[in-house]
Coordinates of C-alpha atoms and ligand atoms in Angstrom, one line a residue:
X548 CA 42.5 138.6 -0.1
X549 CA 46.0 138.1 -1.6
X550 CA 46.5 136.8 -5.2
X551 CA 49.7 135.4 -6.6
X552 CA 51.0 134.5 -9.9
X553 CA 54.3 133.7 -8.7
X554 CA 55.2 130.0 -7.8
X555 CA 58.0 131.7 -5.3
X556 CA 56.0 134.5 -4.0
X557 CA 53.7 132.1 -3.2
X558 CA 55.6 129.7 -1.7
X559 CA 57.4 132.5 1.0
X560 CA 53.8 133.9 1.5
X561 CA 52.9 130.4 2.8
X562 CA 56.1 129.2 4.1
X563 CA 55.9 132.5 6.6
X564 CA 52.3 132.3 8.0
X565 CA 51.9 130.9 11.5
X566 CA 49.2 128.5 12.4
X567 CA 47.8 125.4 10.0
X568 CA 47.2 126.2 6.3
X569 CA 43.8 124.6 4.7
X570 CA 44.0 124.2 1.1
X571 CA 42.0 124.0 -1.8
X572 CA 43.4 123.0 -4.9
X573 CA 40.4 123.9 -7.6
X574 CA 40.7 124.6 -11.8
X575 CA 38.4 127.2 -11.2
X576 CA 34.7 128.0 -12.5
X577 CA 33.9 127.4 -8.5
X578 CA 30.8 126.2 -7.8
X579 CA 28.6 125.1 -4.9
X580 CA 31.2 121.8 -4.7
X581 CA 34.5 123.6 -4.3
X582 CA 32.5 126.7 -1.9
X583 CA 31.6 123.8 0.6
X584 CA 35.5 122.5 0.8
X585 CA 36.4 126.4 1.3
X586 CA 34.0 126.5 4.0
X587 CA 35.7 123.1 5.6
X588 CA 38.8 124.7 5.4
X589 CA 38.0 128.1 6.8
X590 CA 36.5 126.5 9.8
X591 CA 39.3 123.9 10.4
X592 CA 42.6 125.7 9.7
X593 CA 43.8 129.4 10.7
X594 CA 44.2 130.3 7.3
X595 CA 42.9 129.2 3.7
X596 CA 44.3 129.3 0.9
X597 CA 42.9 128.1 -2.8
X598 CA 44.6 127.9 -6.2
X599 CA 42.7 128.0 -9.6
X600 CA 44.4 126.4 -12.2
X601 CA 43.7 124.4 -15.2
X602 CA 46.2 122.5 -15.6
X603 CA 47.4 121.2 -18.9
X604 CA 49.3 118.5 -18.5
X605 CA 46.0 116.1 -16.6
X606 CA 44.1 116.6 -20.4
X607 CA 44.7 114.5 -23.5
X608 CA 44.8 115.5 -26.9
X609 CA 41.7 115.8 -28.5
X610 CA 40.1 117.0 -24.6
X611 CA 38.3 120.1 -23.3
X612 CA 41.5 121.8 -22.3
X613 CA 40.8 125.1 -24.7
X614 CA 36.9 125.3 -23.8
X615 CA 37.5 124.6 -20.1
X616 CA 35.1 127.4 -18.0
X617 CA 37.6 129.9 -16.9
X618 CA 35.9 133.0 -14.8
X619 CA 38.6 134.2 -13.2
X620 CA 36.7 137.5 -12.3
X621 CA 34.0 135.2 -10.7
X622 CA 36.5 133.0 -8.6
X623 CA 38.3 135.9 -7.0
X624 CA 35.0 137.6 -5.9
X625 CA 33.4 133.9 -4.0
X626 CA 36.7 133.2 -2.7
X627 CA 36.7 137.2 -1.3
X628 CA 33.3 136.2 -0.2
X629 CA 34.1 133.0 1.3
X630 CA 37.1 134.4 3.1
X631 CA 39.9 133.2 1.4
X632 CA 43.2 134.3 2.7
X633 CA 44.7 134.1 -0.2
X634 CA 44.8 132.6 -4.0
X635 CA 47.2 130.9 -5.9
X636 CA 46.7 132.1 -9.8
X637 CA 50.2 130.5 -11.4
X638 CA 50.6 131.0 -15.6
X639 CA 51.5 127.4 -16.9
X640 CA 55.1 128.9 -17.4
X641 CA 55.1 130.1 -13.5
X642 CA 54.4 125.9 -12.8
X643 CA 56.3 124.1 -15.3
X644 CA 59.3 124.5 -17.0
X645 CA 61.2 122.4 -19.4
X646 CA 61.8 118.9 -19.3
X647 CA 61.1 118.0 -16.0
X648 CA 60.4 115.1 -13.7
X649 CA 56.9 113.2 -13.1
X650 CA 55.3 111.8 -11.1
X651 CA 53.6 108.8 -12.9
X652 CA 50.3 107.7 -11.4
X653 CA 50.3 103.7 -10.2
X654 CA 50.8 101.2 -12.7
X655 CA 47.4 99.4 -12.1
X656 CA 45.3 101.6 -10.3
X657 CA 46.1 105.4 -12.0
X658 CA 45.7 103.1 -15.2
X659 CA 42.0 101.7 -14.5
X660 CA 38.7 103.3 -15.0
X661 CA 39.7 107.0 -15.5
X662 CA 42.9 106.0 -16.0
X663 CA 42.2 103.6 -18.9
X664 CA 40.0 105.9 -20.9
X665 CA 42.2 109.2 -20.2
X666 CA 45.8 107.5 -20.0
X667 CA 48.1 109.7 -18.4
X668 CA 45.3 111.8 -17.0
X669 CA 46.3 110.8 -13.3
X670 CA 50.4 111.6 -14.0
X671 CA 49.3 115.2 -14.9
X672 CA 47.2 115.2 -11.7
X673 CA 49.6 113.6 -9.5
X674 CA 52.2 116.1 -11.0
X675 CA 50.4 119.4 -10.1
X676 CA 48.9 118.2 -7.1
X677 CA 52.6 118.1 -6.0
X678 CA 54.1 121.3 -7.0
X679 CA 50.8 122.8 -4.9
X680 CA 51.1 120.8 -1.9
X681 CA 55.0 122.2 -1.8
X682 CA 54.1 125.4 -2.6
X683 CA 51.1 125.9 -0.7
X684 CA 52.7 124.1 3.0
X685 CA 49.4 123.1 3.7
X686 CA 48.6 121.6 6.8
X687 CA 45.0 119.8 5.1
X688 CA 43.9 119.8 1.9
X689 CA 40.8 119.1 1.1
X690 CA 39.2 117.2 -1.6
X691 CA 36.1 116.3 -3.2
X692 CA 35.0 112.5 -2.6
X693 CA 33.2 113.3 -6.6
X694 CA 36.8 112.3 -8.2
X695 CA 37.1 109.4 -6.1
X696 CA 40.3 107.7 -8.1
X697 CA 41.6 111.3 -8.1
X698 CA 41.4 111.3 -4.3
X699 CA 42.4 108.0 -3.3
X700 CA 45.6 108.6 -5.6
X701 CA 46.1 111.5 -4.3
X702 CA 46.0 109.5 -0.6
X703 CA 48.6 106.9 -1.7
X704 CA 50.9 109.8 -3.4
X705 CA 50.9 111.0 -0.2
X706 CA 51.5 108.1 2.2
X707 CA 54.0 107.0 -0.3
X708 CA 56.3 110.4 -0.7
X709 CA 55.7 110.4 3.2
X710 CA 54.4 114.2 2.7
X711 CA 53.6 116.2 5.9
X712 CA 50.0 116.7 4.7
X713 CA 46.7 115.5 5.3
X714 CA 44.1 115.1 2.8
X715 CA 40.7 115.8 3.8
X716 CA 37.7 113.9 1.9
X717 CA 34.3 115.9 1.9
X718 CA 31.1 114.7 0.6
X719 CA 30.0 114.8 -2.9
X720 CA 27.4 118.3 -3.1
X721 CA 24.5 117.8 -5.3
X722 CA 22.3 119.8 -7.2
X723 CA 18.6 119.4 -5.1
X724 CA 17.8 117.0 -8.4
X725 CA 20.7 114.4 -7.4
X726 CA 23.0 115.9 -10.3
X727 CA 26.6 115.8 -8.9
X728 CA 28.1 119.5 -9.5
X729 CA 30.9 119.6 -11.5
X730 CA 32.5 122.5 -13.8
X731 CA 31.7 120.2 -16.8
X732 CA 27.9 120.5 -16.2
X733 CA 27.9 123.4 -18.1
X734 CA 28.2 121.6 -21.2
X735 CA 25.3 119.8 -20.9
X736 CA 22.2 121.3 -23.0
X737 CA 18.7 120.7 -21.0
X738 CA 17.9 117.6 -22.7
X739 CA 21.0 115.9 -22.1
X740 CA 20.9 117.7 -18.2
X741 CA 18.0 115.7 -17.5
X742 CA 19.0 112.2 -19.0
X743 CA 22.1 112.6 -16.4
X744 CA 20.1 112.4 -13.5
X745 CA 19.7 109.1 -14.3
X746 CA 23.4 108.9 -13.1
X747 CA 22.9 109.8 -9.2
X748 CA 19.2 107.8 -9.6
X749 CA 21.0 104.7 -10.6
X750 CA 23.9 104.8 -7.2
X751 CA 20.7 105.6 -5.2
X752 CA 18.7 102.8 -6.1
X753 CA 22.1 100.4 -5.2
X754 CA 22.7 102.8 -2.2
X755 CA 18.9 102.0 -1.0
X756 CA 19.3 97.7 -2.2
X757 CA 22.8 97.6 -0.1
X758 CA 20.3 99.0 2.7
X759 CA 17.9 96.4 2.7
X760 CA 20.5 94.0 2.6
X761 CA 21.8 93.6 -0.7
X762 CA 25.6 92.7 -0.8
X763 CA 26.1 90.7 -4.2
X764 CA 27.5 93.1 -7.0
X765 CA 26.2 91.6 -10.1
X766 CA 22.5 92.1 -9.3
X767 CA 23.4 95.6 -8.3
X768 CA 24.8 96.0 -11.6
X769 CA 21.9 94.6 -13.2
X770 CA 19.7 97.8 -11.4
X771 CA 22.0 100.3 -12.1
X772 CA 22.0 99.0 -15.8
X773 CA 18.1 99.4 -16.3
X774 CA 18.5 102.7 -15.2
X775 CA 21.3 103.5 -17.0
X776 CA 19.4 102.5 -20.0
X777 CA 19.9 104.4 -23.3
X778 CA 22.8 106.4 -21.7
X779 CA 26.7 105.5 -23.2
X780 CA 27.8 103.7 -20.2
X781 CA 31.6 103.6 -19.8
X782 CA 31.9 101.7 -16.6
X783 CA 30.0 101.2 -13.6
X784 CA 32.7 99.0 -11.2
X785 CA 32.6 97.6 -7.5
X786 CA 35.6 98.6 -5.8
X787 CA 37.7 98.7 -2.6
X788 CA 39.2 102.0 -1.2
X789 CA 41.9 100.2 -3.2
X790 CA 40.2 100.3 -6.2
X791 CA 40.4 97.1 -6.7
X792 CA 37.6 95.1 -8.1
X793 CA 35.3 93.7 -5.6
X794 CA 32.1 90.8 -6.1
X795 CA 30.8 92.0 -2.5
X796 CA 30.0 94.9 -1.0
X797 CA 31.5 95.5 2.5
X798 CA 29.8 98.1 4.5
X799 CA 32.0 100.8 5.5
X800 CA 35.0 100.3 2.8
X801 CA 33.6 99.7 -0.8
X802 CA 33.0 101.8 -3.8
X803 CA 30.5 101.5 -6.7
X804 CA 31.9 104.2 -9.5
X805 CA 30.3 105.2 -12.6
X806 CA 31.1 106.9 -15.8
X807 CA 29.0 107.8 -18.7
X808 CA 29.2 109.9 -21.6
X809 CA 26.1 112.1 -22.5
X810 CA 26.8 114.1 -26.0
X811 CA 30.1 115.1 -26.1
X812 CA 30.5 115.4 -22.1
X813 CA 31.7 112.7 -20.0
X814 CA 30.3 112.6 -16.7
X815 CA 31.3 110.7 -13.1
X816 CA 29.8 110.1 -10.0
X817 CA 30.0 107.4 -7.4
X818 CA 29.3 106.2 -4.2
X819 CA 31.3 105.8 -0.9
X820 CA 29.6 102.7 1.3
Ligands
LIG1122 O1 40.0 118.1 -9.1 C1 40.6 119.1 -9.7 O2 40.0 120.2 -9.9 C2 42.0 118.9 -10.3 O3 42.2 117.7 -10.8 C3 43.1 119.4 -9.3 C4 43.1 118.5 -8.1 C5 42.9 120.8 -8.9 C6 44.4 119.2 -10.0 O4 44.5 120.0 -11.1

């Protein structure tokens, strides 16, 4: 296992290998989630490579940036485990310098949902996820279908900068209770832990009404609602792979995402149908 710091070093390690490059882009505290998109990228690439950084400019003022989970010491050892080739560790100064250019997320659809409640959020993604696809050369990079705008921004970023990589979605990995894992789930006490189940109940209980036949959004809505009672909803929307807002649900190309905020933690999960 190789670890850089260095954008450069980084770059000539990867530009140099032979083969197709997976690649993990992760902020670190790995969990379950990000072992299964190593494990994708292990078995479909010749080499893997991952980078763990928590990257600054995708947090607003007043976020979690400072009390992030960092566990560097941890990461190295499951990526060692996992048989990482090699991880990309850069300082914020080894990424970013002074006054540079941006790539700013869509105007409607990096400014929706996510992107209403954390403007910006998606520009500071967008941004980084850049810098690492032209630093790692990766042939696929794989992503977690959990940050679903994230992804499908991601997509278009790609399709639209014609960049010579593909993204890879792979399913959402849940704790056995439903819980969605995420990094942030360490913030919730056991109280609020349990109350967030409701989350994954409530996209089940659409997932199983869409299955007996269920197509209208609004009494969808209505279901996930009861469940979702007593928990600070910020949205639950019916979407396209476009994100755009949808009244019906078509099989095989629609989206129901949710958003809550439990305590101080702000939680998403959704549903690919
Ligand atoms: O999903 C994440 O962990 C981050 O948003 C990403 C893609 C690594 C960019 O910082």
């Amino acid at each position: 296992l190789q670890i850089f710091h260095c954008a450069k070093e980084f770059g000539k390690y990867t530009k140099a290998l032979r083969g197709t490059i997976g690649f993990v882009p992760t902020m670190g505290a790995l969990h379950e989630g990000h072992i299964s998109l190593i494990a994708r990228a292990k078995a479909e690439n010749d080499h893997c490579v991952v980078s763990i950084f928590v990257n600054p400019t995708q947090f607003l003022a007043g976020e979690d940036l400072a009390k992030y989970p960092r566990k560097d010491e941890a990461d190295k050892k499951i990526c060692e485990l996992a048989g990482v080739d090699a991880i990309f560790m850069p300082t914020i100064d080894a990424l970013y310098g002074h006054d540079e250019p941006k790539i700013i997320a869509p105007n409607v659809s990096g400014y929706i949902l996510d992107g209403e409640r954390r403007p910006g959020h998606f520009d500071g993604v967008l941004t980084v996820v850049m810098k690492l696809f032209m630093l790692s050369n990766a042939t696929n990079a794989y992503f977690g279908q959990k940050d679903a705008q994230q992804l499908l921004l991601i997509r278009k970023m790609v399709s639209s900068y014609f960049l010579p990589v593909n993204i890879v979605l792979c399913p959402t990995v849940r704790e056995k209770d439903g819980l969605a894992m995420s990094s942030r789930n360490i913030y919730l006490s056991q109280e609020e832990r349990s109350k967030a189940l409701c989350i994954s109940k409530s996209l089940f209980a659409a997932g199983a009404l869409i299955g007996k036949g269920e197509l209208d959004c609004k009494p969808l809505d209505a279901v996930m609602r009861s469940l979702l009672d007593g928990i600070d909803v910020e949205y639950i929307a019916f979407c396209d792979r476009d994100l755009r807002k949808i009244d019906h649900i078509e099989i095989g190309s629609s989206l129901i995402l949710v958003a809550v905020r439990i305590g101080s933690t702000r939680l998403i999960d959704n549903l690919w149908i």
